[in-house]
CSV table of N, CA and C in Angstrom, one decimal:
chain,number,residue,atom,x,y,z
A,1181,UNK,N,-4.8,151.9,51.7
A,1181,UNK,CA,-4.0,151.0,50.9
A,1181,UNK,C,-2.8,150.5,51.6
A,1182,UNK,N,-2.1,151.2,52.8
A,1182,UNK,CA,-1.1,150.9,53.3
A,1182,UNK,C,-1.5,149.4,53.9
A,1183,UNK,N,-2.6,149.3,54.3
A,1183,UNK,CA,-2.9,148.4,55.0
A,1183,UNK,C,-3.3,147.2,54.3
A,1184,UNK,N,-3.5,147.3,53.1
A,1184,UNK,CA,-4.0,146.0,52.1
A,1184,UNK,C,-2.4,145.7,52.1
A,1185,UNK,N,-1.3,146.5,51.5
A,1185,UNK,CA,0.1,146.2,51.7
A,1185,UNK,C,0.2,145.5,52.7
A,1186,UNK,N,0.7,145.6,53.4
A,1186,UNK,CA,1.5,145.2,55.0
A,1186,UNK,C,0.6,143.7,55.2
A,1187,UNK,N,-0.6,143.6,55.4
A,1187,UNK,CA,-1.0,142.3,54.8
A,1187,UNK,C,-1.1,141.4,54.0
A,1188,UNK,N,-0.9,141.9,52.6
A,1188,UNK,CA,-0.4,141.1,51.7
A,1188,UNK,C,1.1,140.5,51.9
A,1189,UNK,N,1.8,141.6,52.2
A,1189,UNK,CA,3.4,141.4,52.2
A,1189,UNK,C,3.5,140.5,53.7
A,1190,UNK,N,2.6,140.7,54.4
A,1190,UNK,CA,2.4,139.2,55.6
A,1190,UNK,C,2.5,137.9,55.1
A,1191,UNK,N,1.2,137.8,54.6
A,1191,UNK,CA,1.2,136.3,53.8
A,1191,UNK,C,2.2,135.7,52.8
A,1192,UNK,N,2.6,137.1,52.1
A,1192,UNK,CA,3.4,136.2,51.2
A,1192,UNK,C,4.7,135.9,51.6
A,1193,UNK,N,5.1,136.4,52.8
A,1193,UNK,CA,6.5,136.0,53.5
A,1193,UNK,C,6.4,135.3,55.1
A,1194,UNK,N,5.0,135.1,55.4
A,1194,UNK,CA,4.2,133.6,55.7
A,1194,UNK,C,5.0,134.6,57.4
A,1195,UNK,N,4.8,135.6,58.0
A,1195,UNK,CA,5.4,136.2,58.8
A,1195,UNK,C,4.1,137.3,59.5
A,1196,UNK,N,3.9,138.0,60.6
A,1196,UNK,CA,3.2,139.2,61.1
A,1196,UNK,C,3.6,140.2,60.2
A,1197,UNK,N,2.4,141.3,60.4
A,1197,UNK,CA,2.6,142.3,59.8
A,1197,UNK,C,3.7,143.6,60.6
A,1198,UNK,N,3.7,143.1,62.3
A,1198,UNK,CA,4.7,143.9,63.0
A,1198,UNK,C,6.2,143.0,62.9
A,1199,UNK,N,6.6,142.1,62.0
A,1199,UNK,CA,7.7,141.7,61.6
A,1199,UNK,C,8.2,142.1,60.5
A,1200,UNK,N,7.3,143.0,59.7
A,1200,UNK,CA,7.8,142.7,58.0
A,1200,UNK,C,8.6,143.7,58.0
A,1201,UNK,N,9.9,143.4,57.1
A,1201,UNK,CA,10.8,144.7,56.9
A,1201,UNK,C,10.4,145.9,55.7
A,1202,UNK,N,10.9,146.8,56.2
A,1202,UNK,CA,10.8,148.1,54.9
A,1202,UNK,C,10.4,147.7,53.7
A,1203,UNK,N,11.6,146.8,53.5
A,1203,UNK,CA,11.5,146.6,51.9
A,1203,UNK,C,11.1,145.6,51.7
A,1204,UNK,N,10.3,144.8,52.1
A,1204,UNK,CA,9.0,143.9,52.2
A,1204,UNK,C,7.6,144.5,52.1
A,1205,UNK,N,7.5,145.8,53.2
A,1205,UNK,CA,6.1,146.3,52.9
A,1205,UNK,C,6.1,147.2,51.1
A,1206,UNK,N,7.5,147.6,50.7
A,1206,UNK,CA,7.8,148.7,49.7
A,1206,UNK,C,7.5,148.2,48.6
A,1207,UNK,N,7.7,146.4,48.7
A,1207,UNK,CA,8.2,145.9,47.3
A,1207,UNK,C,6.1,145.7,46.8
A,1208,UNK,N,5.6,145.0,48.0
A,1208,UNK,CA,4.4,144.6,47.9
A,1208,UNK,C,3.6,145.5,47.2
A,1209,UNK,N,3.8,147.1,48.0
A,1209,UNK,CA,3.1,148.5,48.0
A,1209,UNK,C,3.0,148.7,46.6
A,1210,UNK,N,4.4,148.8,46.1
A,1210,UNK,CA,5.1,149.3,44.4
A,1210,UNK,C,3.9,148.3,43.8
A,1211,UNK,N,4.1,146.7,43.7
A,1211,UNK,CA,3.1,146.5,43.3
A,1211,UNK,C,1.8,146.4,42.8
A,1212,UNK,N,1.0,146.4,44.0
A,1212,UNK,CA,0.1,146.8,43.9
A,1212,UNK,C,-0.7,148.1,43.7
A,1213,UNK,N,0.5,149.5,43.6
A,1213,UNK,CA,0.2,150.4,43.3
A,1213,UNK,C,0.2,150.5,42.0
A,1214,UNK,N,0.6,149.8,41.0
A,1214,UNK,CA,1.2,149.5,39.6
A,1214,UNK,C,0.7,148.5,38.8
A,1215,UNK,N,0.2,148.2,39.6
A,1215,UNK,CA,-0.5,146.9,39.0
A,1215,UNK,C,-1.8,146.5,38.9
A,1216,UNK,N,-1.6,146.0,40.3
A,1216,UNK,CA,-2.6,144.9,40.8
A,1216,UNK,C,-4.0,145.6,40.8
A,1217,UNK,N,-4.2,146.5,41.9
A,1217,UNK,CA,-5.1,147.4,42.3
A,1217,UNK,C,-5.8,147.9,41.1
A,1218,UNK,N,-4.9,148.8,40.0
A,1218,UNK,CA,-5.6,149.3,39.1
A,1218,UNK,C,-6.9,148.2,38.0
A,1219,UNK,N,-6.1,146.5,37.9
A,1219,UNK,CA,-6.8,145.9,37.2
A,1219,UNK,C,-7.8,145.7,38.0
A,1220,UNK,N,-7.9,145.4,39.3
A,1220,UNK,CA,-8.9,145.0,39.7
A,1220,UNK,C,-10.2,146.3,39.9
A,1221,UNK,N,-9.5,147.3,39.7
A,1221,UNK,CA,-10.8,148.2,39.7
A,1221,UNK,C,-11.5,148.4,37.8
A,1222,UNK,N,-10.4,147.9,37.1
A,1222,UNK,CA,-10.6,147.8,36.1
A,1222,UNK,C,-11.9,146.9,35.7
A,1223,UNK,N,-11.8,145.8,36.2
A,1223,UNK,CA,-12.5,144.4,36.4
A,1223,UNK,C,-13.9,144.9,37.4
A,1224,UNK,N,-14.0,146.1,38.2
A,1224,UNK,CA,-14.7,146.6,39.1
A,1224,UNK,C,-15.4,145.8,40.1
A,1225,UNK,N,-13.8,145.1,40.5
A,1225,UNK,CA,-13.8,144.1,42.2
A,1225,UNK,C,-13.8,145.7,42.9
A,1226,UNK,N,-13.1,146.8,42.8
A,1226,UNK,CA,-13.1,147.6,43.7
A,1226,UNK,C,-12.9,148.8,43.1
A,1227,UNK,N,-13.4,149.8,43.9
A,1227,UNK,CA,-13.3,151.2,43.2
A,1227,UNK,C,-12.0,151.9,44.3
A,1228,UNK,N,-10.8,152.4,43.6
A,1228,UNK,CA,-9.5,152.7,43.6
A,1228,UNK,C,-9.5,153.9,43.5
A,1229,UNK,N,-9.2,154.9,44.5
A,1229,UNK,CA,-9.0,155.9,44.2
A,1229,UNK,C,-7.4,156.4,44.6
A,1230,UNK,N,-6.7,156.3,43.5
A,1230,UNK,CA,-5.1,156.1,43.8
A,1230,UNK,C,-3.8,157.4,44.1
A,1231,UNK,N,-4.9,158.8,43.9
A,1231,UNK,CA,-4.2,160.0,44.5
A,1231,UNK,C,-4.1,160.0,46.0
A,1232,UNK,N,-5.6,159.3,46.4
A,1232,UNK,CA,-5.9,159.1,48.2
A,1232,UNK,C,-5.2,158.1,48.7
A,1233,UNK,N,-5.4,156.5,47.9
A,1233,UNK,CA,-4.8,155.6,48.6
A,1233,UNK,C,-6.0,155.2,48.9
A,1234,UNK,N,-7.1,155.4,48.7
A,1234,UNK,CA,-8.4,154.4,49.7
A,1234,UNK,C,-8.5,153.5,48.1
A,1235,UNK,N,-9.4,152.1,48.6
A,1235,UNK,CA,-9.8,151.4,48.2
A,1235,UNK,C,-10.9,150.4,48.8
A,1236,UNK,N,-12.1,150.3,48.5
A,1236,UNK,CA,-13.1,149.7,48.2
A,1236,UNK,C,-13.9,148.7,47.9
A,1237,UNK,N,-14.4,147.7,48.3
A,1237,UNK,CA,-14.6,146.3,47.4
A,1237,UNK,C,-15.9,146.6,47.1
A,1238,UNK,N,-16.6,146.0,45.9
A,1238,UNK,CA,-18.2,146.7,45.6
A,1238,UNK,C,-18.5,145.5,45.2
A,1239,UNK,N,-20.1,145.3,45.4
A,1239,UNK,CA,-20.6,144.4,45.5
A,1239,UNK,C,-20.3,142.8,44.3
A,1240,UNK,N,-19.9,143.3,44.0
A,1240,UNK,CA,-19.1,142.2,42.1
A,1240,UNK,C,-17.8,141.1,43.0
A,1241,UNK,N,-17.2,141.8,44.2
A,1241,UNK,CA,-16.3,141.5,44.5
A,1241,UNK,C,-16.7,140.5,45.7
A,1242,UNK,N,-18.0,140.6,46.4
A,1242,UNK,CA,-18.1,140.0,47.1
A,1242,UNK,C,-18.9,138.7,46.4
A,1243,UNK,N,-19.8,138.7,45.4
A,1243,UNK,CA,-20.1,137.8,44.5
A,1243,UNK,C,-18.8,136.8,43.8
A,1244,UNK,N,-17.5,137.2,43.7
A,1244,UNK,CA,-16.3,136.3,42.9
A,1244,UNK,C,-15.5,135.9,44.2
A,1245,UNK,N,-15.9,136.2,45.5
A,1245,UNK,CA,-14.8,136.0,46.5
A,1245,UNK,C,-15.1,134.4,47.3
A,1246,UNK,N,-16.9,134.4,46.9
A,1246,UNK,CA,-17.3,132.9,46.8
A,1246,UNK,C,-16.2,131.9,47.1
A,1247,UNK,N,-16.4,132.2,45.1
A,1247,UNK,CA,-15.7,131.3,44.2
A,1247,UNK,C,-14.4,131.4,44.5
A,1248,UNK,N,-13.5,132.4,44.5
A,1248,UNK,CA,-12.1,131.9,45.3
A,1248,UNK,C,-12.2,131.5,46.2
A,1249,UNK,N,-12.8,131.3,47.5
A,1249,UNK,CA,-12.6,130.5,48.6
A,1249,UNK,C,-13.2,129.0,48.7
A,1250,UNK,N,-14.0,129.1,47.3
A,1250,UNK,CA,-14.4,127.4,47.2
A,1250,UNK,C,-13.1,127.2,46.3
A,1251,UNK,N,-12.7,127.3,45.4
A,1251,UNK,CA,-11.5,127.4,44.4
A,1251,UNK,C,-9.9,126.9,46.0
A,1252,UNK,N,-9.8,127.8,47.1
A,1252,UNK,CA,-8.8,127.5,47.2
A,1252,UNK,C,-8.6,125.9,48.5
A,1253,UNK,N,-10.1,125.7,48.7
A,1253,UNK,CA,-10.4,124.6,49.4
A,1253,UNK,C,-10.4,123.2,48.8
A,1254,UNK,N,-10.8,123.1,47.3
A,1254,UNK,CA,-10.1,122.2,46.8
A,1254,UNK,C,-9.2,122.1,45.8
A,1255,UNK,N,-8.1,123.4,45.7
A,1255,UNK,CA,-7.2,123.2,45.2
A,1255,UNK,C,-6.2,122.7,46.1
A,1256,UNK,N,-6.6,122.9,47.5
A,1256,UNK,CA,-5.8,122.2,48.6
A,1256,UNK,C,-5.7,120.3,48.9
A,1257,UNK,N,-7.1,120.1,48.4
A,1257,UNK,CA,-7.7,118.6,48.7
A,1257,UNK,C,-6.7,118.4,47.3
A,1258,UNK,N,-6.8,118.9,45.9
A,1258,UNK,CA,-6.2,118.3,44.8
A,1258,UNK,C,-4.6,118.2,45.0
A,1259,UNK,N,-4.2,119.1,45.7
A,1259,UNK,CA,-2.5,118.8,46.2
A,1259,UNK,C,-2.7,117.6,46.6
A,1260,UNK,N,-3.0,117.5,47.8
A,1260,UNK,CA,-2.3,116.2,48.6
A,1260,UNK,C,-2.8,115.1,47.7
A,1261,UNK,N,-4.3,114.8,47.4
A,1261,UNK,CA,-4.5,114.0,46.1
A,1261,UNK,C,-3.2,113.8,45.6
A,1262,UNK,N,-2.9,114.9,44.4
A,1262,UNK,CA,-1.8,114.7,43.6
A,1262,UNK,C,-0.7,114.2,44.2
A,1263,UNK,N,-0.3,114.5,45.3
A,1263,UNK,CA,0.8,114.3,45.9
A,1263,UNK,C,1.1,112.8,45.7
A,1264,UNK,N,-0.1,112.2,46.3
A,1264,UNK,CA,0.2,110.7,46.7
A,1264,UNK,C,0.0,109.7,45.8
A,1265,UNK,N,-0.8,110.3,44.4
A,1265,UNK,CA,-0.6,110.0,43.0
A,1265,UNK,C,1.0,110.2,42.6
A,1266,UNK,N,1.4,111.0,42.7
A,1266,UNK,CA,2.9,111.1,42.7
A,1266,UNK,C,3.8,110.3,43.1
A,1267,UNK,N,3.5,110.1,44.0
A,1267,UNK,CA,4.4,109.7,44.7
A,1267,UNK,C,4.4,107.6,44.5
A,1268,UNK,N,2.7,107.2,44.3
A,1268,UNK,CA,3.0,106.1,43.8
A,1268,UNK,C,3.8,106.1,42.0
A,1269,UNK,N,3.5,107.0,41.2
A,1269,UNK,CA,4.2,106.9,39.9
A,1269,UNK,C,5.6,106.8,39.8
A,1270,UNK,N,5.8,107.7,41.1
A,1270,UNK,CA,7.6,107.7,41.4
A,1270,UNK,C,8.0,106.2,41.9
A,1271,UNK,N,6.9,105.6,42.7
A,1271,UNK,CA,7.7,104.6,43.2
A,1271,UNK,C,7.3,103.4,42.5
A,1272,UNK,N,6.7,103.2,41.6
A,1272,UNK,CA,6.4,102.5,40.6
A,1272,UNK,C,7.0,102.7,38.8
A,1273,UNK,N,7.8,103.7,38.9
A,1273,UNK,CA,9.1,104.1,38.0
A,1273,UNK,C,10.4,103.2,38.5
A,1274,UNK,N,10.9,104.0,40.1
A,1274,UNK,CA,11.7,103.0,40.8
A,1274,UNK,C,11.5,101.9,40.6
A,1275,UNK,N,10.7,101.0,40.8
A,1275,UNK,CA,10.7,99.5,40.9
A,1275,UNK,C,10.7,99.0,39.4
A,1276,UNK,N,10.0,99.4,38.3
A,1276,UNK,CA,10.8,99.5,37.2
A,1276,UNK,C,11.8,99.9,36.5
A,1277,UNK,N,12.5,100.6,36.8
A,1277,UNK,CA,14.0,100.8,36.6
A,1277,UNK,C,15.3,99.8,37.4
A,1278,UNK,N,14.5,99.6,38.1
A,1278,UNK,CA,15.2,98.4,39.1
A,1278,UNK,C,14.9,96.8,38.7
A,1279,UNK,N,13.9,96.8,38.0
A,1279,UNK,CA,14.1,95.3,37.8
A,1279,UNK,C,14.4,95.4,35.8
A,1280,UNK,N,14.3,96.5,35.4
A,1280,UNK,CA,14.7,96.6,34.4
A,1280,UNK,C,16.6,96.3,34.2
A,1281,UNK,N,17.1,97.5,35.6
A,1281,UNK,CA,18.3,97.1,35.7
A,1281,UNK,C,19.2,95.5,35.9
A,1282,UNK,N,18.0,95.1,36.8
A,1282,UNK,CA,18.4,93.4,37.0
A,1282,UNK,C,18.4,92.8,35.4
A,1283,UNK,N,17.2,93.0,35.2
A,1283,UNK,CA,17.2,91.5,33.7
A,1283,UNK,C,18.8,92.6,32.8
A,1284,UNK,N,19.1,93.8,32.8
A,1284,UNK,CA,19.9,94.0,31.9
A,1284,UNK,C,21.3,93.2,32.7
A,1285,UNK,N,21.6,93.3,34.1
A,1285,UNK,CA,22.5,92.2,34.5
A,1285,UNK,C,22.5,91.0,34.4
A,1286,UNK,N,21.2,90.7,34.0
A,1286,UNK,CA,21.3,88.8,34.2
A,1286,UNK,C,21.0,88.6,35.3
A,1287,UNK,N,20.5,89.4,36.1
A,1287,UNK,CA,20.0,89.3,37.7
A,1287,UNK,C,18.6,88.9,38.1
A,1288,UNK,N,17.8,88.9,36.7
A,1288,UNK,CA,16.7,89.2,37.1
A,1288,UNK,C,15.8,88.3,37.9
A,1289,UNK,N,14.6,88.1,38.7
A,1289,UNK,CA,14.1,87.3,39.3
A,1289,UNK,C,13.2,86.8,38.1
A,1290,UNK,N,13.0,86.8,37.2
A,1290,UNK,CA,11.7,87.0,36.3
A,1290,UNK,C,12.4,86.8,34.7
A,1291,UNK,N,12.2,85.6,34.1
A,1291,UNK,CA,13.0,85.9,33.0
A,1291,UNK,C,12.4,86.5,31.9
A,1292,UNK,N,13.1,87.1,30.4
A,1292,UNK,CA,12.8,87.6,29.3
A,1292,UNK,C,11.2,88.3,29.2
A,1293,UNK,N,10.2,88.1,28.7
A,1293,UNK,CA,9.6,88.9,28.5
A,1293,UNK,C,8.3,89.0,30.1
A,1294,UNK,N,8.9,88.1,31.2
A,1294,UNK,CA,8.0,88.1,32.3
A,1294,UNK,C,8.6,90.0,32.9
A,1295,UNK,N,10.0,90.7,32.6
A,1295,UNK,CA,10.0,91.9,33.0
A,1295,UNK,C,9.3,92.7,32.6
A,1296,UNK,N,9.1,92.6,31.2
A,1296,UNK,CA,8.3,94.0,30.5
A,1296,UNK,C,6.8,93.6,31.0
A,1297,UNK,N,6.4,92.1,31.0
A,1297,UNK,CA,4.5,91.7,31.8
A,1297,UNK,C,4.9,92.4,33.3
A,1298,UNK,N,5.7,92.2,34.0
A,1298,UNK,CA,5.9,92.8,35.4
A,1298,UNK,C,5.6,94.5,35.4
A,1299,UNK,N,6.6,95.1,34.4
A,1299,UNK,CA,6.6,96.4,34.9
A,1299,UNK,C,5.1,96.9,34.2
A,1300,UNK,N,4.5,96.4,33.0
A,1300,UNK,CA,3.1,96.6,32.2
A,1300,UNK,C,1.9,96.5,33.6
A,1301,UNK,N,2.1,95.2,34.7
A,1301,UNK,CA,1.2,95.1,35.4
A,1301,UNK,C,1.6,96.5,36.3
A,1302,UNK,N,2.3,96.6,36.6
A,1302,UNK,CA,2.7,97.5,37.8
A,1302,UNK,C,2.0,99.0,37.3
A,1303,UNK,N,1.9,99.2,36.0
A,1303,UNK,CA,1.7,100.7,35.4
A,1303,UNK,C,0.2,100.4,35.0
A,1304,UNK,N,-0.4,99.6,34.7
A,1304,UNK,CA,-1.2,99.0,35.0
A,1304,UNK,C,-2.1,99.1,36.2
A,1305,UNK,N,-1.8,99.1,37.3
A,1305,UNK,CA,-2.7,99.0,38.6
A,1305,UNK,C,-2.5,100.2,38.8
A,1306,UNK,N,-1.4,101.0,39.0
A,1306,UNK,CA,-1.5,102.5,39.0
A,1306,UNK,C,-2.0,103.1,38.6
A,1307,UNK,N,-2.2,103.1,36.9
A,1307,UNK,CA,-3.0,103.6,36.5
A,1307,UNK,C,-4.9,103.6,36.8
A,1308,UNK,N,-4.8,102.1,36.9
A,1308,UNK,CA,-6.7,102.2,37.5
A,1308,UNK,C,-6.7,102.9,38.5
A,1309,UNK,N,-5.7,102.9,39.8
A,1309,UNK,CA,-6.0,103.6,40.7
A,1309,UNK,C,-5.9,104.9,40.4
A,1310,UNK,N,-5.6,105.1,39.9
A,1310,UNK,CA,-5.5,106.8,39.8
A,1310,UNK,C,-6.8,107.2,39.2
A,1311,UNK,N,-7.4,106.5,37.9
A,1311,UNK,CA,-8.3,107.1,36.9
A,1311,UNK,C,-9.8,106.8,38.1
A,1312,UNK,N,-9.5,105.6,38.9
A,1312,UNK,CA,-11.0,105.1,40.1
A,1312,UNK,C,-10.9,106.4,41.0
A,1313,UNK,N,-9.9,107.0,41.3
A,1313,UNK,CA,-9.3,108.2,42.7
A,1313,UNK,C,-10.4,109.6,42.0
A,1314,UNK,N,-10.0,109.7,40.3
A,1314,UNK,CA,-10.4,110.9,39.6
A,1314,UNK,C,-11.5,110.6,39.8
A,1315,UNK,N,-12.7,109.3,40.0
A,1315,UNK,CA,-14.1,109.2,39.7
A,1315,UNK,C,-14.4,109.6,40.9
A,1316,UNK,N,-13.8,109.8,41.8
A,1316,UNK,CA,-14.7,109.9,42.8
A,1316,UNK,C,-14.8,111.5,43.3
């Protein structure tokens, strides 16, 4: 079990396992001695035997381990996706809050109801690109 510790407590502080401090491997250990470990033998990913410290993965665990490693391959593709969906919504808020702010100064390039058709088109093309991005 020590050793499922000190590896977990690797990754999650994104570091070697001959870097991790005391109370890095202690916090993970406490954990998983309390927790984690017991559900998953519960679920019987693995058989735990928690006076020894050993643990086990049985065959149920190698059948669901699949599916997390297809699970974590495109929840990585769906980030950056998202991301750059994001990031046009953001900059297509900006550009309407900005010519919003003009026509409220009298600034605007675009008179009276040509701002609200402007920012409509703009949320508008975003939107198809986003819902055409989902089809594919």
């Amino acid at each position: 079990m020590r050793d499922i510790a000190e590896q977990v407590a690797a990754w999650e502080h994104d570091t070697t396992v001959q870097q991790l401090t005391s109370d890095q491997r202690q916090r993970v250990y406490i954990a998983l001695y309390q927790s984690h470990l017991p559900k998953l033998a519960d679920f019987d990913l693995i058989t735990y035997n928690r006076s020894r410290g050993v643990v086990e993965r049985t065959p149920l665990a190698d059948q669901v381990a699949s599916y997390l490693q297809d699970a974590t391959v495109d929840s990585t593709n769906e980030n950056s996706e998202a991301t750059k969906w994001v990031r046009y919504i953001g900059g297509a808020t900006v550009l309407s809050i900005g010519l919003l702010t003009l026509a409220w100064l009298g600034l605007s390039p675009v008179a009276g109801l040509g701002v609200a058709t402007l920012i409509t088109v703009i949320y508008v093309t975003v939107t198809v690109g986003l819902i055409h991005s989902l089809e594919d």
